[in-house]
GROMACS .gro file of C-alpha atoms in nm:
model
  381
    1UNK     CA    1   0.961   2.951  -2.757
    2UNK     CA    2   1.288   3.070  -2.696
    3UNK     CA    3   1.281   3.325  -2.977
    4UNK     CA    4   0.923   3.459  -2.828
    5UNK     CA    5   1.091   3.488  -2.467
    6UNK     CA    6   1.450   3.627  -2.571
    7UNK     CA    7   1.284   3.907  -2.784
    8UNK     CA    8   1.028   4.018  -2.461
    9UNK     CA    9   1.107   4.379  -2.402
   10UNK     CA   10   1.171   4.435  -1.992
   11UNK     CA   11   1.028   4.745  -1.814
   12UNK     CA   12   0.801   4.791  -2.086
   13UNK     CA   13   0.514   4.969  -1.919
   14UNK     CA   14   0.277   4.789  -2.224
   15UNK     CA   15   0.373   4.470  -2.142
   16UNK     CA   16   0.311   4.213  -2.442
   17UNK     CA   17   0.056   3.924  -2.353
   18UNK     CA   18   0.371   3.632  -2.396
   19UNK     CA   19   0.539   3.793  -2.149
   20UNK     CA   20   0.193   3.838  -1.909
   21UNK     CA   21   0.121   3.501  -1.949
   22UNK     CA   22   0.485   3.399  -1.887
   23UNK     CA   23   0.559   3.623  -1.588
   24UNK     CA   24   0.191   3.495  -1.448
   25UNK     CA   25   0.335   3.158  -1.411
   26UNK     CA   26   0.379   3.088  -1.019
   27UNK     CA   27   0.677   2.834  -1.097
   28UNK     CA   28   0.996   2.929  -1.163
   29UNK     CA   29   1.112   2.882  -1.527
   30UNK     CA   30   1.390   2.950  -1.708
   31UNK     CA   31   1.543   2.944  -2.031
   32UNK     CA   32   1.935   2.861  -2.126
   33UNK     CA   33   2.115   2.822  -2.451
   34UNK     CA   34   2.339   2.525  -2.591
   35UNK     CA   35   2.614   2.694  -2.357
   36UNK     CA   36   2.380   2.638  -2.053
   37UNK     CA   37   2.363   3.062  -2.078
   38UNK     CA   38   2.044   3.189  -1.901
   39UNK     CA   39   1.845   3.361  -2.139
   40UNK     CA   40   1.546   3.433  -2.005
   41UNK     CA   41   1.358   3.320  -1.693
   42UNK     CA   42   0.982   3.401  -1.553
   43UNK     CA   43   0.960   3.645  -1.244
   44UNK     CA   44   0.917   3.352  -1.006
   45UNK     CA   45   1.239   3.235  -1.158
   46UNK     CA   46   1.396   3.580  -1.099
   47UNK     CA   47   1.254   3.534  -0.706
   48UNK     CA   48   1.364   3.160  -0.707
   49UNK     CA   49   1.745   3.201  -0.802
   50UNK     CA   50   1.726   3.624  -0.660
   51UNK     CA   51   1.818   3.804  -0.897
   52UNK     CA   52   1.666   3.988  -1.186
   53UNK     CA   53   1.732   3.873  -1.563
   54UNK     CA   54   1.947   4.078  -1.630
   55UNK     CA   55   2.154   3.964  -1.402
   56UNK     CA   56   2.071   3.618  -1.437
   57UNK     CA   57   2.192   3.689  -1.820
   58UNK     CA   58   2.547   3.723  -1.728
   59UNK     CA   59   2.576   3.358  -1.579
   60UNK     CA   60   2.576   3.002  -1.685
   61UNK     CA   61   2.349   2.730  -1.525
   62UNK     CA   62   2.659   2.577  -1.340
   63UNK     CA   63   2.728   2.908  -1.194
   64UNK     CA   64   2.369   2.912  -1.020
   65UNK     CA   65   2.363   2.553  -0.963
   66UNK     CA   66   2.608   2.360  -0.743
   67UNK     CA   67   2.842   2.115  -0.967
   68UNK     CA   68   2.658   1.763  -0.960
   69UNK     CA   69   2.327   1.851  -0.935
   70UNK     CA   70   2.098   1.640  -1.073
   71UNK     CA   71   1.887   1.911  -1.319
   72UNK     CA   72   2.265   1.866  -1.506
   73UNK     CA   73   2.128   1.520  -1.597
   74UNK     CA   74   1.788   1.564  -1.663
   75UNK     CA   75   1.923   1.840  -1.906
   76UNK     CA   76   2.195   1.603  -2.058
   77UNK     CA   77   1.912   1.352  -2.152
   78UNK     CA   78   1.663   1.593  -2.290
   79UNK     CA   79   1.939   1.721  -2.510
   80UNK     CA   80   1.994   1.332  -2.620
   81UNK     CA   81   1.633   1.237  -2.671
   82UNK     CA   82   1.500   1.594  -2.788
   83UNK     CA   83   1.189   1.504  -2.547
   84UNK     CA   84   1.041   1.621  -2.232
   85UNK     CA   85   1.167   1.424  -1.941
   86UNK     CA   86   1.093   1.517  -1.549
   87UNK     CA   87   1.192   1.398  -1.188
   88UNK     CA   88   1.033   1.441  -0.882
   89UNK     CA   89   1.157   1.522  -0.527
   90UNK     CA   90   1.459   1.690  -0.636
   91UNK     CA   91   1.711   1.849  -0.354
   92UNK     CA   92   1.841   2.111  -0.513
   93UNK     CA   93   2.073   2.407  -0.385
   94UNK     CA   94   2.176   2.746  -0.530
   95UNK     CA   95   2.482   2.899  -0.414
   96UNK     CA   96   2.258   3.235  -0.395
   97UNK     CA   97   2.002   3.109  -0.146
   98UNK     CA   98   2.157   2.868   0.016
   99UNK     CA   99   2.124   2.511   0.165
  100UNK     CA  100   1.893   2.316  -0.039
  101UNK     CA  101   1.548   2.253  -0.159
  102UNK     CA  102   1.306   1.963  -0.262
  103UNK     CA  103   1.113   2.014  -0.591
  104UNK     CA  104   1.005   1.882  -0.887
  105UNK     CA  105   1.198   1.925  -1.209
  106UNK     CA  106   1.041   1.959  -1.538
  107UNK     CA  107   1.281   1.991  -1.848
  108UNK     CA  108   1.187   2.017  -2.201
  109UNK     CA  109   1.379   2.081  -2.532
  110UNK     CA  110   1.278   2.416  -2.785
  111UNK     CA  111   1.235   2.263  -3.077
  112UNK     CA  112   1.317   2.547  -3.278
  113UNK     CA  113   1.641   2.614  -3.097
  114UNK     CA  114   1.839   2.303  -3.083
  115UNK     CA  115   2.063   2.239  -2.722
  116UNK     CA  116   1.803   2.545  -2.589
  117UNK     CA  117   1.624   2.408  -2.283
  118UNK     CA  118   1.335   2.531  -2.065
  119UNK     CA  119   1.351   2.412  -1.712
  120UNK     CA  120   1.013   2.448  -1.483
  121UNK     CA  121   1.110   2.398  -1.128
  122UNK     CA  122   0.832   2.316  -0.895
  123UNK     CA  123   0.895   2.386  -0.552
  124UNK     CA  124   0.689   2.078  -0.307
  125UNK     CA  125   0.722   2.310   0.025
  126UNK     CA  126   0.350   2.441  -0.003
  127UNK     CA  127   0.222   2.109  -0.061
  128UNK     CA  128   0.412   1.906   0.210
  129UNK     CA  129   0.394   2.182   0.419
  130UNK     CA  130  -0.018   2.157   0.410
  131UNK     CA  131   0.044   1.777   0.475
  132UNK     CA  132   0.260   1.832   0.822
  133UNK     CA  133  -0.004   2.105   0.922
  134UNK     CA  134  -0.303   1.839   0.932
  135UNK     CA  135   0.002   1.621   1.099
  136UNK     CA  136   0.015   1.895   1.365
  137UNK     CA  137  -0.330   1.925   1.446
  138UNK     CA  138  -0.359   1.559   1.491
  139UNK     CA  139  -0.086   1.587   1.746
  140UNK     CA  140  -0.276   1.855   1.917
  141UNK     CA  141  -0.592   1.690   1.928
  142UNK     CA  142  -0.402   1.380   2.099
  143UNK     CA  143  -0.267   1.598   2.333
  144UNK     CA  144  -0.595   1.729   2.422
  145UNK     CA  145  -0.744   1.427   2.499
  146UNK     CA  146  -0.443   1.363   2.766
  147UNK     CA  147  -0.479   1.692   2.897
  148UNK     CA  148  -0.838   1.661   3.009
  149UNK     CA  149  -0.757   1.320   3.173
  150UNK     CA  150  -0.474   1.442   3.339
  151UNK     CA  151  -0.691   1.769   3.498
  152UNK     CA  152  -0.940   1.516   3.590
  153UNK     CA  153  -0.780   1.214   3.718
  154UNK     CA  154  -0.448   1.338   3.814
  155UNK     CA  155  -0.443   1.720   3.990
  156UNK     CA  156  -0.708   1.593   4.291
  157UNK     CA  157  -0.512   1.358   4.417
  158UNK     CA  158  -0.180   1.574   4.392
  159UNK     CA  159  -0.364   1.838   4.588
  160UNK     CA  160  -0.395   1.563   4.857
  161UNK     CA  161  -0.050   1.420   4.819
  162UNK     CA  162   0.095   1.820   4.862
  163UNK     CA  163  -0.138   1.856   5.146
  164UNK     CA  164  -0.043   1.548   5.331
  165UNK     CA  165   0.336   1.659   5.266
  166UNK     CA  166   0.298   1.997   5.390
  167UNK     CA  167   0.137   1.858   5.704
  168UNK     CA  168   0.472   1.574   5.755
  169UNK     CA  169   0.666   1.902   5.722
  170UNK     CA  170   0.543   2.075   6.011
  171UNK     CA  171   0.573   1.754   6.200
  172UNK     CA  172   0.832   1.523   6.140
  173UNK     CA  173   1.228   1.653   6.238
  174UNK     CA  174   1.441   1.811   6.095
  175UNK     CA  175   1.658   1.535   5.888
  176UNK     CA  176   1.303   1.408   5.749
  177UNK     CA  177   1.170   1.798   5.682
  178UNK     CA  178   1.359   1.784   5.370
  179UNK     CA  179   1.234   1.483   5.227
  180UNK     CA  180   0.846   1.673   5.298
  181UNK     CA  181   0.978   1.977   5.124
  182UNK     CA  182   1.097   1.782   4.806
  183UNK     CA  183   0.739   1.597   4.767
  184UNK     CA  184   0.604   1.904   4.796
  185UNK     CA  185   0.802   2.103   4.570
  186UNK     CA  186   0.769   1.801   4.336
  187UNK     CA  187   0.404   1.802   4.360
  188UNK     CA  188   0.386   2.178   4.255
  189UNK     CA  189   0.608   2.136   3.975
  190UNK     CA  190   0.370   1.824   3.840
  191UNK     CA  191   0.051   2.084   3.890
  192UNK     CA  192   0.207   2.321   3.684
  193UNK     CA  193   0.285   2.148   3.390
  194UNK     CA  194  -0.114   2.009   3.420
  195UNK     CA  195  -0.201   2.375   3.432
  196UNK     CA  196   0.008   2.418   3.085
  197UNK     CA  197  -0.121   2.112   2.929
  198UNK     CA  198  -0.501   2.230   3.037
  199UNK     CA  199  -0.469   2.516   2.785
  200UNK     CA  200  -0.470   2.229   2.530
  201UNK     CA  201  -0.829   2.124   2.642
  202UNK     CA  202  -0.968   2.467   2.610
  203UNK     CA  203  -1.223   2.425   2.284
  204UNK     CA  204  -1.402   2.723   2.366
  205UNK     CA  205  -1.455   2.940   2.042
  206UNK     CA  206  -1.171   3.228   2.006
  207UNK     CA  207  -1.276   3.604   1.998
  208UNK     CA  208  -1.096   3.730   1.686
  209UNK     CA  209  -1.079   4.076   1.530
  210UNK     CA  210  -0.901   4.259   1.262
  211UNK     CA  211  -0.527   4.298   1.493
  212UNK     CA  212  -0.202   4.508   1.313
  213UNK     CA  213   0.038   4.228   1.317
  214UNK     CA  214   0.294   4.511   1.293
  215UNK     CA  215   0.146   4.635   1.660
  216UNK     CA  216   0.190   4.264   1.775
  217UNK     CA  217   0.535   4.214   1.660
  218UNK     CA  218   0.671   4.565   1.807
  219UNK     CA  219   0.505   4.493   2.125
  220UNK     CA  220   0.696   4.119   2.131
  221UNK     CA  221   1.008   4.280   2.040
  222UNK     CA  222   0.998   4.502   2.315
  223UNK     CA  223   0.944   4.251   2.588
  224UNK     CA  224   1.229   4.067   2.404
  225UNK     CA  225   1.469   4.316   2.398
  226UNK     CA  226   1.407   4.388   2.821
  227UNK     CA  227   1.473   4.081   2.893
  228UNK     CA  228   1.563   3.735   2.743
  229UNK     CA  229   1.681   3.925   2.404
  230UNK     CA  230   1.884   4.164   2.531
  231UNK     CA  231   2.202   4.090   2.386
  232UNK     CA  232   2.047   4.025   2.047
  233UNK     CA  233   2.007   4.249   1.718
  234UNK     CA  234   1.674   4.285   1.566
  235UNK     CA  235   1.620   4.342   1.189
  236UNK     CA  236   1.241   4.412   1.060
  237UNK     CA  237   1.176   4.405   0.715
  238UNK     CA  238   0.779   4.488   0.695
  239UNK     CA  239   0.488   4.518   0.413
  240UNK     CA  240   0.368   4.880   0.559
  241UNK     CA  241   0.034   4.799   0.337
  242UNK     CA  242  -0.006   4.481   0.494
  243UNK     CA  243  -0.446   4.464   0.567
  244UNK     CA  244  -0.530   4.366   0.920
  245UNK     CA  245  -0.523   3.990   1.010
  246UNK     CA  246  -0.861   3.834   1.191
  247UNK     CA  247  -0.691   3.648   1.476
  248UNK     CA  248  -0.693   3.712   1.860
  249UNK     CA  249  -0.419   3.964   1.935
  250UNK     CA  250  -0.365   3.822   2.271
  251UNK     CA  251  -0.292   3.483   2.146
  252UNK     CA  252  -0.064   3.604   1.881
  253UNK     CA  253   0.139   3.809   2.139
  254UNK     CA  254   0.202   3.448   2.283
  255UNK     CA  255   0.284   3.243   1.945
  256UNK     CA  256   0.539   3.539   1.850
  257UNK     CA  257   0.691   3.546   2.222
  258UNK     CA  258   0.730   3.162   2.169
  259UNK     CA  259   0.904   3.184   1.876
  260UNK     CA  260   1.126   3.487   1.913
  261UNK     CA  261   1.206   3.302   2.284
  262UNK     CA  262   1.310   2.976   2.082
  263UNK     CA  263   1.538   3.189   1.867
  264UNK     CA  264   1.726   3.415   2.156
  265UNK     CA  265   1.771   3.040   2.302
  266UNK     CA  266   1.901   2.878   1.985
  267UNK     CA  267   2.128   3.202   1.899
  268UNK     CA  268   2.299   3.192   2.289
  269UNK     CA  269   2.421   3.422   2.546
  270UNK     CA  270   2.755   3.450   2.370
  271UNK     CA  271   2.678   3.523   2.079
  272UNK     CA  272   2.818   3.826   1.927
  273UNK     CA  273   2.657   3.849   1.605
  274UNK     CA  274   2.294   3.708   1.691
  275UNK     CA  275   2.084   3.848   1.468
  276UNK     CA  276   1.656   3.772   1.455
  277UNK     CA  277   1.493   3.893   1.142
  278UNK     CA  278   1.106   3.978   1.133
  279UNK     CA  279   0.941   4.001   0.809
  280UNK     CA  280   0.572   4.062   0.685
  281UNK     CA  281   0.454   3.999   0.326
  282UNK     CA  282   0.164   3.959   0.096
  283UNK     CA  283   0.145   3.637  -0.118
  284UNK     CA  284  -0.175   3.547  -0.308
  285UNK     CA  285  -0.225   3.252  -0.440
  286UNK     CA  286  -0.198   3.010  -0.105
  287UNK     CA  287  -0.536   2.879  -0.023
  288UNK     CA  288  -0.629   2.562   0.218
  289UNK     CA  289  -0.922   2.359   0.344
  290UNK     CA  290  -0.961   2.447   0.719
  291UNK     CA  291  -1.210   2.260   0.955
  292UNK     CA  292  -1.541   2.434   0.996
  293UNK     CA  293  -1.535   2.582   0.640
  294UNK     CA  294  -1.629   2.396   0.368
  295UNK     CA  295  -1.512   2.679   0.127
  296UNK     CA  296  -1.103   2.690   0.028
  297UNK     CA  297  -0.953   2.982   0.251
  298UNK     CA  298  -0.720   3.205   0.162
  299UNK     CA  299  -0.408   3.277   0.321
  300UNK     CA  300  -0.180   3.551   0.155
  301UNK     CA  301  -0.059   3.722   0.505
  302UNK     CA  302   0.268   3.550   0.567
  303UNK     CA  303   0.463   3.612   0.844
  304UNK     CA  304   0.841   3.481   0.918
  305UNK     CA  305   1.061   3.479   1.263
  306UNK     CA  306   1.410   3.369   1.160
  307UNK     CA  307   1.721   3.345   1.368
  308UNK     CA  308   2.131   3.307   1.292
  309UNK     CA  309   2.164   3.005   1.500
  310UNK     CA  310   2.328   2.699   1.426
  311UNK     CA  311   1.938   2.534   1.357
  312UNK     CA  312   1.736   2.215   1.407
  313UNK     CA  313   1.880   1.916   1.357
  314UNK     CA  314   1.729   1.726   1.104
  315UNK     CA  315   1.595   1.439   1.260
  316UNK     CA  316   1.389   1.674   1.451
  317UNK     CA  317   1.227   1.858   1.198
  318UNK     CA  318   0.943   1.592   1.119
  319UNK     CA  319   0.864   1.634   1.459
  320UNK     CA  320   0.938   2.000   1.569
  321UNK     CA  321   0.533   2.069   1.653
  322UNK     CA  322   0.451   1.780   1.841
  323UNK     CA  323   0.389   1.769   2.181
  324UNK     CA  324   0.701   1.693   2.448
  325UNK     CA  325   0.955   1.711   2.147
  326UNK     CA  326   1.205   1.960   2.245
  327UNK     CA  327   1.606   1.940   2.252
  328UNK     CA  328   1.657   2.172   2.587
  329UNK     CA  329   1.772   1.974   2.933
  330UNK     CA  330   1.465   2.195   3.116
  331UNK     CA  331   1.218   2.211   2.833
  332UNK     CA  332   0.890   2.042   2.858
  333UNK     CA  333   0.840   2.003   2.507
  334UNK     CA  334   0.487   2.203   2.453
  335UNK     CA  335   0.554   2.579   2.356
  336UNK     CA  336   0.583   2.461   1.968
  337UNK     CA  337   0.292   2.246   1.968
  338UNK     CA  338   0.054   2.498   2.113
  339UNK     CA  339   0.161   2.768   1.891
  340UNK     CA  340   0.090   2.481   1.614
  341UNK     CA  341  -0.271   2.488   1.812
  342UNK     CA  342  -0.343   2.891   1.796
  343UNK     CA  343  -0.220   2.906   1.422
  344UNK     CA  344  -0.456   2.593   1.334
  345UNK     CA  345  -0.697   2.727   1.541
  346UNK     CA  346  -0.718   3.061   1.341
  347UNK     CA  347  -0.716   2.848   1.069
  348UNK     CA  348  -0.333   2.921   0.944
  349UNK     CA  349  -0.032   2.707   0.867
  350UNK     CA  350   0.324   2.763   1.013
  351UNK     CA  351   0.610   2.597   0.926
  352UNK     CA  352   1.008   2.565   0.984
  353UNK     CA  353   1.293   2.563   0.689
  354UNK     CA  354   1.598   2.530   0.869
  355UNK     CA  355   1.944   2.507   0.808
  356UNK     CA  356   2.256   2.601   0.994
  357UNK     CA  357   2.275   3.026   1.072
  358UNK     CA  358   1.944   3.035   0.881
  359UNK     CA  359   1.630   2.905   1.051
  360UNK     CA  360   1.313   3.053   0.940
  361UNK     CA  361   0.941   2.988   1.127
  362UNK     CA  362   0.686   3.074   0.884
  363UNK     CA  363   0.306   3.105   0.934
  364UNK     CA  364   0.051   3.201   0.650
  365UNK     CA  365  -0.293   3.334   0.765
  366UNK     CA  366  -0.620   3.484   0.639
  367UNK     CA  367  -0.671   3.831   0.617
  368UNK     CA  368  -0.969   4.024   0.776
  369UNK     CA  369  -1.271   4.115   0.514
  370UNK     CA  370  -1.505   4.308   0.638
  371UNK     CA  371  -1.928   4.212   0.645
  372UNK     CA  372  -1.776   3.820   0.583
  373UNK     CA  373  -1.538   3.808   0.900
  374UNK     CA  374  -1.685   4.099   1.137
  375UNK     CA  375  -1.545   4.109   1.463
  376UNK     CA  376  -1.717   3.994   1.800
  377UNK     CA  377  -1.503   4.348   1.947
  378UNK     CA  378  -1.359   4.646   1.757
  379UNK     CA  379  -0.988   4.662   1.743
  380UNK     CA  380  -0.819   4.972   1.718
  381UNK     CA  381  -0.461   4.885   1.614
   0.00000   0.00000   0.00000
């Protein structure tokens, strides 16, 4: 195998079919000598460790991998045995992309190349990150049910209790009109977070049509950079190609405003090298069972918020999308968990990776196809 990979022309316009059916492979795999020399690796290996073989040529294993990792022993023993041997639920880091990752490691010797290795990594992030999604929704749906109780059985009698305390106010002296005030100003505050939970409750269907996520995200970036953003650098790094996405532009003005908000927040006010990166790509190949569908959908439009700040702690992370989670002394804990809602609701998946001055919201949707998903209005962005 090695020999067939090794002797692969690259940039070969005809490319030969090992190398299509090697580069087609959506896990990264790579190839390295008796010396632990790279030798060849698969273009999701190129993405995986980013860089391109020929780059990846000029290093050894250990300079990719951190010293102690555990693929070092899973090699070791194939080398022994001269047989296949794999572990799940890796962590594994790479000094080029930093922090660390959970996959599945596949090793397995080339028989007609002895100490040559080929090493399949499979990353478990699109799998467990489908698990925490249907996670999510359950969370939503249980804060649905205590919204509508709490419009129903809780915002009458507060209109009565701020009525009867407005009423004491006018009344009662002046020691005691402060007392009427704070009930008052109490009871409003209580209303209001009702009114934010009621948006939880709302199962009416959504009016979707084919929106320019670009138009969304400059429009979000704006109203970040007038106010709450000010003092923060923006970076975009867009797919210009990217097709129209079949989502309600008005609620994906809010999810991106909730997330770009959460970043300026986690970066500071003092920070003088805050930096908030929007990206847009294409990636086939994600596809998901969604409520109301019976048919897999796909969802290649991915779409990524991610901040410099010192990120979430990780005891938090299970729970980032659930209602009344949040780490802020004022916070209420439901901006995250109803932008979990709208994503799930358009039939998406978001997710956080996050680790310290690199904390990355990602959300994967379906693209608009015309005749199969038309429009209830025309959209002209």
């Amino acid at each position: 195998m090695a020999d067939i990979i090794e002797s692969l022309p690259t940039g070969s316009s005809s490319m030969p079919v090992p190398e299509l059916v090697f580069n087609a492979l959506p896990h990264p795999i790579v190839a390295v000598d008796a010396r632990d020399r790279i030798v060849a690796a698969n273009a999701a290996g190129e993405v995986f460790f980013q860089a391109s073989l020929p780059v990846l040529r000029r290093f050894t294993l250990s300079e990719l991998v951190p010293f102690g990792s555990p693929l070092f022993d899973l090699i070791s023993q194939v080398r022994e045995r001269n047989a296949p041997v794999s572990e799940y639920r890796v962590a594994i880091g790479t000094p080029r992309t930093g922090g660390e990752r959970l996959v599945d490691i596949y090793v397995s010797p080339v028989p007609e190349e002895p100490g040559h290795v080929v090493v399949m990594v499979h990353e478990r992030t699109i799998a467990e990150k489908f698990d925490r999604q249907l996670t999510h929704r359950a969370a939503v749906r249980s804060v649905t049910g205590l919204a509508s109780m709490l419009a129903h059985e809780i915002k009458n009698p507060l209109s009565g209790i701020r009525g009867a305390a407005q009423l004491l106010e006018s009344t009662v002296d002046e020691g005691d009109r402060a007392l009427a005030r704070l009930i008052r100003e109490e009871t409003d505050r209580i209303v209001k977070l009702v009114d934010r939970m009621e948006v939880f409750a709302d199962q009416r269907p959504i009016e979707r049509e084919p929106v320019n996520i670009h138009a969304v995200l400059d429009r979000v970036k704006q109203i970040a950079l007038n106010g709450f953003a000010r003092h923060i650098r923006f970076t975009e790094d867009y797919d210009p190609s990217l097709p129209p996405v079949l989502a309600n532009r008005d609620q994906l003005v809010q999810v991106f405003l909730n997330l770009i908000k959460n970043a300026a927040e986690a970066i500071g006010p003092t920070a003088g090298d805050g930096e908030i990166v929007l990206t847009t790509a294409f990636r086939p190949g994600v596809r998901l069972s969604v409520p109301g569908n019976a048919e897999r959908v796909s969802l290649p439009l991915e779409f990524c918020v991610r901040d410099n700040g010192p990120g979430v702690a990780e005891d938090l992370m299970p729970h980032l999308f659930d209602p009344f989670v949040t780490t802020k002394m004022s916070g209420s804990g439901l901006g995250l968990a109803l932008v979990a809602k709208i994503i799930g609701d358009h039939g998406g998946v978001i997710e956080c990776e996050s680790q310290p001055r690199r904390t990355t919201f990602r959300i994967l949707m379906p693209i608009y196809t015309r005749g199969r998903d038309e429009p209830s209005h025309a959209s002209e962005d």
